[in-house]
Each structure stands twice: as structure tokens, then as C-alpha cells.
Short mmCIF file of N, CA and C in Angstrom, two decimals:
data_model
loop_
_atom_site.label_atom_id
_atom_site.label_comp_id
_atom_site.label_asym_id
_atom_site.label_seq_id
_atom_site.Cartn_x
_atom_site.Cartn_y
_atom_site.Cartn_z
N MET A 1 0.67 -0.94 -0.02
CA MET A 1 -0.18 0.12 -0.31
C MET A 1 1.06 1.65 -0.21
N THR A 2 0.27 2.16 -0.59
CA THR A 2 1.02 3.32 -0.86
C THR A 2 0.69 4.25 0.18
N ALA A 3 1.35 5.53 0.55
CA ALA A 3 1.33 6.44 1.24
C ALA A 3 -0.23 7.01 0.53
N LEU A 4 0.03 7.09 -0.20
CA LEU A 4 -1.44 8.19 -0.11
C LEU A 4 -2.96 7.11 -0.41
N SER A 5 -2.76 6.22 -0.88
CA SER A 5 -3.63 5.06 -0.77
C SER A 5 -4.41 4.95 1.07
N ILE A 6 -3.08 4.93 2.22
CA ILE A 6 -3.06 5.05 3.38
C ILE A 6 -4.24 6.39 3.59
N ILE A 7 -3.59 7.57 3.22
CA ILE A 7 -3.65 8.57 3.93
C ILE A 7 -4.97 8.88 3.24
N LEU A 8 -5.20 8.43 2.03
CA LEU A 8 -7.27 8.63 1.72
C LEU A 8 -8.38 7.52 2.27
N SER A 9 -7.36 6.41 2.45
CA SER A 9 -8.40 5.30 3.54
C SER A 9 -9.01 5.38 4.87
N GLU A 10 -7.35 6.58 5.86
CA GLU A 10 -7.86 6.81 6.41
C GLU A 10 -9.11 7.98 6.93
N LEU A 11 -8.99 8.87 5.46
CA LEU A 11 -9.69 9.94 5.69
C LEU A 11 -10.78 10.23 5.62
N ILE A 12 -11.45 8.64 4.54
CA ILE A 12 -12.97 7.92 4.28
C ILE A 12 -13.20 7.95 5.51
N LEU A 13 -12.01 6.86 6.84
CA LEU A 13 -12.96 6.54 7.87
C LEU A 13 -13.28 8.04 8.97
N LEU A 14 -12.44 8.64 8.71
CA LEU A 14 -13.26 9.93 9.74
C LEU A 14 -13.98 10.74 9.02
N ILE A 15 -14.40 11.00 7.63
CA ILE A 15 -15.50 10.74 7.68
C ILE A 15 -16.89 9.74 7.42
N ILE A 16 -16.73 8.92 7.78
CA ILE A 16 -17.26 8.53 8.48
C ILE A 16 -17.33 8.47 10.00
N LYS A 17 -17.10 8.54 10.11
CA LYS A 17 -17.45 9.05 11.76
C LYS A 17 -17.16 9.96 12.28
N LEU A 18 -17.10 10.66 11.58
CA LEU A 18 -18.09 12.10 12.10
C LEU A 18 -19.31 12.42 11.21
N LEU A 19 -19.50 11.42 10.51
CA LEU A 19 -21.37 11.42 9.71
C LEU A 19 -21.83 11.39 10.85
N TYR A 20 -21.18 9.38 11.44
CA TYR A 20 -22.20 9.28 12.72
C TYR A 20 -22.34 9.88 13.76
N SER A 21 -21.18 10.48 14.00
CA SER A 21 -21.71 11.51 15.46
C SER A 21 -22.55 11.85 15.01
N ALA A 22 -22.90 13.34 13.92
CA ALA A 22 -23.60 14.76 13.64
C ALA A 22 -24.42 13.57 13.36
N LEU A 23 -24.79 12.17 13.43
CA LEU A 23 -26.21 11.66 13.34
C LEU A 23 -26.79 11.25 14.35
N GLU A 24 -26.18 10.83 15.55
CA GLU A 24 -26.15 10.28 16.66
C GLU A 24 -26.60 12.13 17.67
N SER A 25 -26.05 12.63 17.02
CA SER A 25 -25.78 14.16 17.88
C SER A 25 -27.51 14.46 17.86
N ILE A 26 -27.91 14.33 16.41
CA ILE A 26 -28.90 14.96 15.84
C ILE A 26 -30.27 14.23 16.33
N LEU A 27 -30.07 12.91 16.29
CA LEU A 27 -31.09 12.40 16.81
C LEU A 27 -31.10 11.82 18.47
N LEU A 28 -30.06 11.97 19.26
CA LEU A 28 -30.08 12.78 21.16
C LEU A 28 -30.93 13.71 20.74
N THR A 29 -31.34 14.55 20.10
CA THR A 29 -30.94 16.72 20.39
C THR A 29 -32.93 15.84 20.28
N LEU A 30 -32.95 15.00 18.91
CA LEU A 30 -34.73 15.52 19.02
C LEU A 30 -35.67 14.04 19.67
N ILE A 31 -34.62 13.04 19.77
CA ILE A 31 -35.47 12.20 20.98
C ILE A 31 -34.33 11.84 21.88
N PRO A 32 -34.32 11.96 22.89
CA PRO A 32 -33.22 11.96 24.12
C PRO A 32 -33.77 10.93 25.06
N PRO A 33 -32.46 10.12 25.59
CA PRO A 33 -32.45 9.44 26.56
C PRO A 33 -33.55 9.74 28.11
N SER A 34 -34.39 8.47 28.43
CA SER A 34 -35.17 8.92 29.25
C SER A 34 -34.32 9.20 30.79
N GLU A 35 -34.70 9.89 31.36
CA GLU A 35 -33.67 10.13 32.52
C GLU A 35 -34.06 8.62 33.23
N LYS A 36 -33.38 9.11 34.15
CA LYS A 36 -33.34 7.93 35.58
C LYS A 36 -33.75 8.18 37.09
N SER A 37 -34.85 7.14 37.07
CA SER A 37 -35.93 7.07 37.99
C SER A 37 -34.56 6.91 39.67
N LEU A 38 -35.23 8.65 40.61
CA LEU A 38 -34.47 7.99 41.71
C LEU A 38 -34.46 7.27 42.65
N GLU A 39 -35.88 7.78 42.77
CA GLU A 39 -36.95 6.57 43.58
C GLU A 39 -36.60 5.75 44.35
N GLY A 40 -36.44 5.49 45.38
CA GLY A 40 -36.08 4.14 45.42
C GLY A 40 -34.72 3.97 45.90
N GLU A 41 -34.14 4.94 45.76
CA GLU A 41 -32.07 4.93 45.35
C GLU A 41 -32.34 5.01 47.16
N ILE A 42 -30.76 4.53 47.55
CA ILE A 42 -30.44 5.02 48.47
C ILE A 42 -29.00 6.11 48.64
N ILE A 43 -29.21 7.07 48.98
CA ILE A 43 -28.47 7.62 48.49
C ILE A 43 -27.07 8.59 49.81
N LEU A 44 -25.28 8.03 49.03
CA LEU A 44 -24.98 9.37 50.36
C LEU A 44 -24.36 10.32 50.16
N LEU A 45 -24.92 11.32 50.68
CA LEU A 45 -24.21 12.79 50.28
C LEU A 45 -23.42 13.59 51.61
N THR A 46 -21.93 13.70 50.66
CA THR A 46 -21.03 14.37 51.85
C THR A 46 -21.37 15.51 51.75
N GLY A 47 -21.20 16.02 53.30
CA GLY A 47 -21.04 17.09 53.13
C GLY A 47 -22.51 18.05 53.30
N ALA A 48 -23.18 17.26 53.97
CA ALA A 48 -24.62 17.95 54.19
C ALA A 48 -24.98 18.95 54.11
N GLY A 49 -24.48 18.98 55.28
CA GLY A 49 -23.84 20.07 56.50
C GLY A 49 -24.72 21.46 56.12
N ASN A 50 -24.05 21.97 55.00
CA ASN A 50 -24.80 23.32 54.35
C ASN A 50 -24.33 23.43 53.69
N GLY A 51 -24.21 24.49 53.03
CA GLY A 51 -23.94 25.22 51.61
C GLY A 51 -24.81 24.18 50.19
N ILE A 52 -23.33 24.20 49.62
CA ILE A 52 -23.98 23.10 48.67
C ILE A 52 -24.81 21.92 48.60
N GLY A 53 -23.72 21.27 49.27
CA GLY A 53 -24.99 19.77 50.20
C GLY A 53 -26.28 19.76 50.79
N ARG A 54 -26.21 21.00 51.39
CA ARG A 54 -27.73 21.48 52.09
C ARG A 54 -28.24 21.80 50.26
N GLU A 55 -28.28 22.05 49.42
CA GLU A 55 -29.24 22.34 48.40
C GLU A 55 -29.56 21.34 47.73
N LEU A 56 -28.33 19.91 47.78
CA LEU A 56 -28.34 18.65 47.33
C LEU A 56 -29.10 18.07 47.44
N ALA A 57 -29.29 18.34 48.92
CA ALA A 57 -29.91 17.56 49.95
C ALA A 57 -31.33 17.98 49.73
N LYS A 58 -31.77 18.95 49.62
CA LYS A 58 -33.04 19.32 49.29
C LYS A 58 -33.46 19.06 48.07
N GLN A 59 -33.06 18.86 46.38
CA GLN A 59 -33.19 17.84 45.62
C GLN A 59 -33.68 16.50 45.48
N PHE A 60 -32.72 16.18 46.18
CA PHE A 60 -32.76 14.69 46.51
C PHE A 60 -33.61 13.91 47.13
N VAL A 61 -34.56 15.19 48.37
CA VAL A 61 -35.82 13.99 49.17
C VAL A 61 -37.03 14.11 48.10
N GLN A 62 -37.44 15.21 47.04
CA GLN A 62 -38.50 15.35 46.53
C GLN A 62 -38.75 14.06 45.65
N HIS A 63 -37.51 13.78 45.49
CA HIS A 63 -37.48 12.01 44.46
C HIS A 63 -37.64 11.21 45.53
N LYS A 64 -38.77 10.83 46.09
CA LYS A 64 -38.46 9.96 47.02
C LYS A 64 -37.84 8.74 47.70
N VAL A 65 -35.96 9.61 47.95
CA VAL A 65 -34.93 8.54 47.87
C VAL A 65 -34.87 8.13 49.60
N THR A 66 -34.04 7.40 49.95
CA THR A 66 -33.67 7.39 51.52
C THR A 66 -32.69 8.28 51.26
N LEU A 67 -32.09 8.88 52.58
CA LEU A 67 -30.87 10.16 51.87
C LEU A 67 -30.03 10.17 53.10
N VAL A 68 -29.02 9.78 52.71
CA VAL A 68 -27.77 9.33 54.13
C VAL A 68 -26.77 10.76 54.58
N CYS A 69 -26.77 11.68 55.22
CA CYS A 69 -26.13 12.86 54.91
C CYS A 69 -24.50 12.82 56.16
N TRP A 70 -23.59 12.55 55.27
CA TRP A 70 -21.93 12.41 55.92
C TRP A 70 -21.95 13.95 56.06
N ASP A 71 -21.65 14.36 57.61
CA ASP A 71 -20.64 16.15 57.86
C ASP A 71 -20.05 15.62 58.94
N ILE A 72 -18.72 16.34 59.03
CA ILE A 72 -18.78 16.81 60.87
C ILE A 72 -19.30 17.97 61.25
N ASP A 73 -19.72 18.82 60.33
CA ASP A 73 -20.24 19.19 61.13
C ASP A 73 -21.89 19.04 61.64
N GLU A 74 -21.86 18.40 63.07
CA GLU A 74 -23.04 17.31 63.68
C GLU A 74 -24.58 18.71 62.94
N LYS A 75 -23.86 19.42 64.12
CA LYS A 75 -24.79 20.62 63.99
C LYS A 75 -25.16 20.87 62.63
N GLY A 76 -24.49 21.03 62.37
CA GLY A 76 -25.40 21.71 60.33
C GLY A 76 -26.87 20.62 59.74
N ASN A 77 -25.48 19.79 59.85
CA ASN A 77 -25.91 18.48 59.53
C ASN A 77 -27.56 17.69 59.93
N ASN A 78 -27.67 17.96 61.39
CA ASN A 78 -28.61 17.99 62.05
C ASN A 78 -29.62 19.02 61.36
N GLU A 79 -29.42 20.22 61.66
CA GLU A 79 -30.36 20.88 60.90
C GLU A 79 -31.37 20.85 59.60
N THR A 80 -30.30 19.89 58.48
CA THR A 80 -30.48 19.85 57.04
C THR A 80 -31.60 19.35 57.26
N LYS A 81 -31.50 18.18 58.41
CA LYS A 81 -32.45 17.24 58.24
C LYS A 81 -34.03 17.46 58.77
N GLN A 82 -33.64 18.41 60.01
CA GLN A 82 -34.74 19.28 60.73
C GLN A 82 -35.83 19.45 59.90
N MET A 83 -35.23 20.92 58.82
CA MET A 83 -35.36 21.85 57.78
C MET A 83 -35.89 20.38 56.78
N LEU A 84 -35.52 19.55 55.98
CA LEU A 84 -35.94 18.93 55.36
C LEU A 84 -37.12 17.69 55.45
N GLU A 85 -37.67 17.74 57.32
CA GLU A 85 -38.36 17.02 57.86
C GLU A 85 -39.97 17.84 58.28
N GLU A 86 -39.28 19.38 58.02
CA GLU A 86 -40.37 20.01 58.56
C GLU A 86 -41.33 19.91 57.40
N GLN A 87 -39.92 20.22 55.54
CA GLN A 87 -41.11 20.00 54.35
C GLN A 87 -42.11 18.42 54.57
N GLY A 88 -42.27 18.07 55.18
CA GLY A 88 -42.78 15.93 55.11
C GLY A 88 -41.73 15.69 54.75
N TYR A 89 -40.55 15.20 54.34
CA TYR A 89 -39.98 14.67 53.87
C TYR A 89 -39.34 13.15 54.99
N LYS A 90 -39.09 12.51 54.62
CA LYS A 90 -38.86 10.88 55.21
C LYS A 90 -37.88 10.17 55.37
N ASN A 91 -37.32 9.55 56.46
CA ASN A 91 -36.15 8.55 55.36
C ASN A 91 -34.46 9.79 54.88
N ILE A 92 -34.25 9.54 56.48
CA ILE A 92 -33.52 10.94 56.18
C ILE A 92 -32.18 10.58 57.54
N HIS A 93 -31.24 10.29 57.37
CA HIS A 93 -30.31 9.58 58.54
C HIS A 93 -29.19 10.70 58.00
N THR A 94 -28.12 10.73 59.27
CA THR A 94 -27.64 12.02 59.80
C THR A 94 -26.49 10.62 60.45
N TYR A 95 -24.90 11.16 59.47
CA TYR A 95 -23.60 10.57 60.60
C TYR A 95 -22.74 11.77 60.56
N LYS A 96 -22.29 11.95 62.11
CA LYS A 96 -20.98 12.75 62.33
C LYS A 96 -19.80 12.37 61.93
N LEU A 97 -19.07 12.20 60.85
CA LEU A 97 -17.47 12.07 60.46
C LEU A 97 -16.82 13.11 60.03
N ASP A 98 -15.41 12.71 59.94
CA ASP A 98 -14.23 13.46 59.40
C ASP A 98 -14.26 12.24 57.53
N VAL A 99 -14.36 13.05 57.04
CA VAL A 99 -13.98 11.88 55.49
C VAL A 99 -12.80 11.41 55.67
N SER A 100 -12.09 12.04 55.41
CA SER A 100 -10.92 12.71 55.39
C SER A 100 -9.71 11.48 56.46
N ASN A 101 -11.02 11.39 57.59
CA ASN A 101 -10.00 10.28 58.36
C ASN A 101 -10.78 8.67 57.97
N ARG A 102 -9.72 7.54 57.13
CA ARG A 102 -10.14 6.51 56.48
C ARG A 102 -10.85 5.72 57.32
N GLU A 103 -10.43 5.48 59.12
CA GLU A 103 -10.79 4.64 59.64
C GLU A 103 -11.92 4.56 59.67
N GLU A 104 -12.55 6.07 60.14
CA GLU A 104 -14.10 6.43 60.51
C GLU A 104 -14.64 6.08 59.22
N VAL A 105 -14.25 6.16 57.96
CA VAL A 105 -15.20 6.30 56.89
C VAL A 105 -15.55 4.83 56.88
N LEU A 106 -14.22 4.43 56.88
CA LEU A 106 -15.04 2.57 57.03
C LEU A 106 -15.44 2.15 58.34
N ARG A 107 -15.66 2.95 59.73
CA ARG A 107 -16.66 2.40 60.73
C ARG A 107 -18.30 2.55 60.55
N VAL A 108 -18.14 4.16 59.79
CA VAL A 108 -19.94 4.73 59.56
C VAL A 108 -19.72 4.34 57.97
N ALA A 109 -18.87 4.00 57.44
CA ALA A 109 -20.28 2.73 56.16
C ALA A 109 -21.05 1.65 56.62
N ASP A 110 -19.88 0.94 57.31
CA ASP A 110 -20.31 -0.17 58.25
C ASP A 110 -21.73 -0.38 58.77
N LYS A 111 -21.64 0.45 59.86
CA LYS A 111 -23.07 1.30 60.51
C LYS A 111 -23.81 1.48 59.65
N VAL A 112 -23.60 2.33 58.32
CA VAL A 112 -24.56 2.76 57.72
C VAL A 112 -25.52 1.20 56.79
N ARG A 113 -24.23 0.69 56.07
CA ARG A 113 -24.71 -0.48 55.79
C ARG A 113 -26.11 -1.57 56.45
N LYS A 114 -25.58 -1.14 57.48
CA LYS A 114 -26.47 -1.86 58.91
C LYS A 114 -27.73 -1.40 59.10
N GLU A 115 -27.38 -0.26 59.12
CA GLU A 115 -29.02 0.93 59.63
C GLU A 115 -30.00 0.94 58.35
N VAL A 116 -29.23 0.98 57.64
CA VAL A 116 -30.11 1.78 56.72
C VAL A 116 -30.14 0.88 54.95
N GLY A 117 -28.87 0.50 54.58
CA GLY A 117 -28.49 -0.74 53.90
C GLY A 117 -27.72 -0.21 52.74
N GLU A 118 -27.22 -0.92 52.02
CA GLU A 118 -26.46 -0.75 51.02
C GLU A 118 -26.84 0.24 49.97
N VAL A 119 -26.02 1.47 50.11
CA VAL A 119 -25.88 2.45 49.32
C VAL A 119 -25.43 2.31 47.81
N THR A 120 -26.40 3.31 47.42
CA THR A 120 -26.71 3.28 45.84
C THR A 120 -26.27 3.73 45.26
N ILE A 121 -26.31 5.56 45.31
CA ILE A 121 -25.40 6.41 44.82
C ILE A 121 -24.72 7.07 45.78
N LEU A 122 -23.18 7.46 45.13
CA LEU A 122 -22.59 8.26 46.15
C LEU A 122 -22.53 9.64 46.18
N VAL A 123 -22.85 10.48 46.45
CA VAL A 123 -22.13 12.34 46.10
C VAL A 123 -21.34 12.32 46.82
N ASN A 124 -20.36 12.90 46.31
CA ASN A 124 -19.17 13.06 47.09
C ASN A 124 -18.89 14.41 46.94
N ASN A 125 -19.82 15.58 48.10
CA ASN A 125 -19.40 16.94 48.49
C ASN A 125 -18.55 17.28 49.17
N ALA A 126 -18.51 17.08 49.63
CA ALA A 126 -17.50 17.19 51.18
C ALA A 126 -16.46 17.78 50.66
N GLY A 127 -16.31 19.53 50.73
CA GLY A 127 -15.14 20.30 50.77
C GLY A 127 -14.66 21.58 51.39
N ILE A 128 -13.81 21.58 51.83
CA ILE A 128 -12.85 22.75 52.53
C ILE A 128 -12.59 23.67 51.57
N MET A 129 -12.65 24.97 51.77
CA MET A 129 -11.93 25.89 50.91
C MET A 129 -11.46 27.31 52.19
N PRO A 130 -9.89 27.37 52.21
CA PRO A 130 -9.66 28.00 52.93
C PRO A 130 -9.32 29.19 51.60
N CYS A 131 -10.12 30.36 52.59
CA CYS A 131 -10.60 31.98 51.65
C CYS A 131 -8.58 32.60 51.78
N LYS A 132 -7.52 31.84 51.74
CA LYS A 132 -6.45 33.04 52.14
C LYS A 132 -5.39 32.34 50.79
N PRO A 133 -4.91 33.43 50.24
CA PRO A 133 -3.46 32.70 49.02
C PRO A 133 -2.44 31.99 49.85
N LEU A 134 -2.32 31.17 49.16
CA LEU A 134 -1.91 29.82 49.01
C LEU A 134 -0.21 30.36 50.43
N ASN A 135 0.50 31.29 49.95
CA ASN A 135 1.20 31.54 50.74
C ASN A 135 1.38 31.97 51.77
N GLU A 136 -0.27 32.47 52.48
CA GLU A 136 -0.55 33.26 53.57
C GLU A 136 -0.90 31.87 54.45
N GLN A 137 -1.26 30.26 53.44
CA GLN A 137 -1.75 29.61 54.53
C GLN A 137 -0.72 28.54 55.61
N LYS A 138 -1.70 28.07 56.03
CA LYS A 138 -0.33 27.55 57.84
C LYS A 138 0.00 26.26 56.61
N PRO A 139 1.05 25.46 57.04
CA PRO A 139 1.09 24.10 56.80
C PRO A 139 -0.29 22.69 57.16
N ASP A 140 -1.00 22.93 58.48
CA ASP A 140 -1.98 22.28 58.58
C ASP A 140 -3.36 22.11 58.01
N VAL A 141 -3.24 23.52 57.82
CA VAL A 141 -4.55 24.22 57.09
C VAL A 141 -4.15 23.59 55.32
N ILE A 142 -2.79 23.30 54.40
CA ILE A 142 -3.35 22.85 53.42
C ILE A 142 -2.95 21.09 53.98
N ARG A 143 -2.54 20.65 54.86
CA ARG A 143 -2.81 19.32 54.30
C ARG A 143 -3.98 19.12 54.97
N LYS A 144 -4.99 19.61 55.59
CA LYS A 144 -6.85 19.42 55.86
C LYS A 144 -7.20 19.09 54.72
N THR A 145 -6.97 20.44 53.74
CA THR A 145 -7.41 20.90 52.32
C THR A 145 -7.27 19.74 51.74
N PHE A 146 -5.93 18.98 51.45
CA PHE A 146 -5.77 18.04 50.51
C PHE A 146 -6.24 16.77 51.05
N ASP A 147 -6.13 16.20 51.94
CA ASP A 147 -6.80 15.47 52.83
C ASP A 147 -8.46 15.53 52.44
N VAL A 148 -8.54 16.31 52.58
CA VAL A 148 -10.57 16.25 52.67
C VAL A 148 -11.09 16.80 51.00
N ASN A 149 -10.55 17.38 50.21
CA ASN A 149 -10.91 17.70 49.60
C ASN A 149 -10.16 16.77 48.16
N VAL A 150 -8.96 15.98 48.33
CA VAL A 150 -8.56 14.93 47.83
C VAL A 150 -9.08 13.49 48.10
N LEU A 151 -7.49 13.41 49.21
CA LEU A 151 -7.95 11.89 49.47
C LEU A 151 -9.26 11.23 50.01
N ALA A 152 -9.92 12.03 50.72
CA ALA A 152 -11.61 11.50 51.33
C ALA A 152 -12.40 11.34 49.98
N HIS A 153 -12.34 10.89 48.73
CA HIS A 153 -12.47 10.97 47.67
C HIS A 153 -12.09 9.56 47.20
N PHE A 154 -10.93 9.17 48.23
CA PHE A 154 -10.68 7.97 47.84
C PHE A 154 -11.40 6.50 48.78
N TRP A 155 -11.10 7.86 50.01
CA TRP A 155 -11.80 6.87 51.25
C TRP A 155 -12.95 6.18 50.52
N VAL A 156 -13.99 7.35 50.55
CA VAL A 156 -15.07 7.80 50.53
C VAL A 156 -15.92 6.84 49.09
N SER A 157 -15.27 6.81 48.47
CA SER A 157 -15.61 5.73 46.91
C SER A 157 -15.66 4.47 46.73
N ASN A 158 -14.84 4.12 48.00
CA ASN A 158 -14.18 2.52 48.12
C ASN A 158 -14.47 2.20 49.70
N LEU A 159 -15.96 2.40 50.18
CA LEU A 159 -16.12 1.96 51.38
C LEU A 159 -16.17 1.15 51.66
N ASN A 160 -15.87 -0.39 50.84
CA ASN A 160 -15.77 -1.76 51.19
C ASN A 160 -14.13 -2.13 51.89
N GLY A 161 -13.19 -0.89 51.78
CA GLY A 161 -11.69 -1.24 52.09
C GLY A 161 -10.86 -1.09 51.26
#
């Protein structure tokens, strides 16, 4: 095969792939896939005590789910639960833990499994954001930020150890 025939065959293959992708995009625009129902799911939401986590909790409970709220801020976590229960939502479970502590995550995950059931959806939302330039941060704050915003995702995503 000559170099020209290789280039032509690659070009034809590229055109076929582009046409396929264009047609697929048009079809998905005209006939979107159906949305997955969350009803009956057991959702574990980290960082549920305030901010984005609290807003996510408000959205999830509208779909008739069992909501498991994890947060280091026990007071905020309980406030989220109370607010949702006052709106008529039930089946909300709160647990206080530090998601950056692997042993604590595994212990509480086991407790959730026994008390609530097997988690079917994980929303790993917990995070901290120190509001200072990096060169003004203390080493312990940098370490905690990394532990919560990076390592905790590994610990929580692997709840079976």
C-alpha cells in the first residue's frame, strides 16, 4: 500500500466517523434518552450540613429517596435533616464523621450498611476552601485541605475497604 492510499483510507474512515457522530447528535437532540428515576435509591451525600450539600439534599428528597447525610458539622447536618422533615420528608439519616479519616469512613459506612442498607448512589460533595492565598496558608490547613478535597474521595469511593 502506498502512502497516498493509506492517507485516503484514513480520510474516508474519518469522514464516516464524523457523519456517524453528527447523526447520533441529531437523533439524541430530537429523541433524548429517558431520565433515570431516583425513587427508592439510597443516596449517600457527603458535606450535607450546609452550602451545596444542603441544596443537593433538598433536591434529592423530592425524588422519594433514602438520604444518608454525612458531615463533620453535626449541628449543620442535623439542621439539614430537621429542615427537610419540617417540609414533610422522611427517611433521612445523619452521621457525624471526618471524611478525611479512612478508618472513620469505613466504620461509619459499615454502620450505614447495617442501619439503612447498601448505598446505591454516592455524591461526594464534602470539601473545604480556605480563603487565603496559598503562601499565607499554614501547613496544617494545607494538609487538611488536601486530605478533605482529594484523599477523602478515595476513602469514600471505596467504602468496602
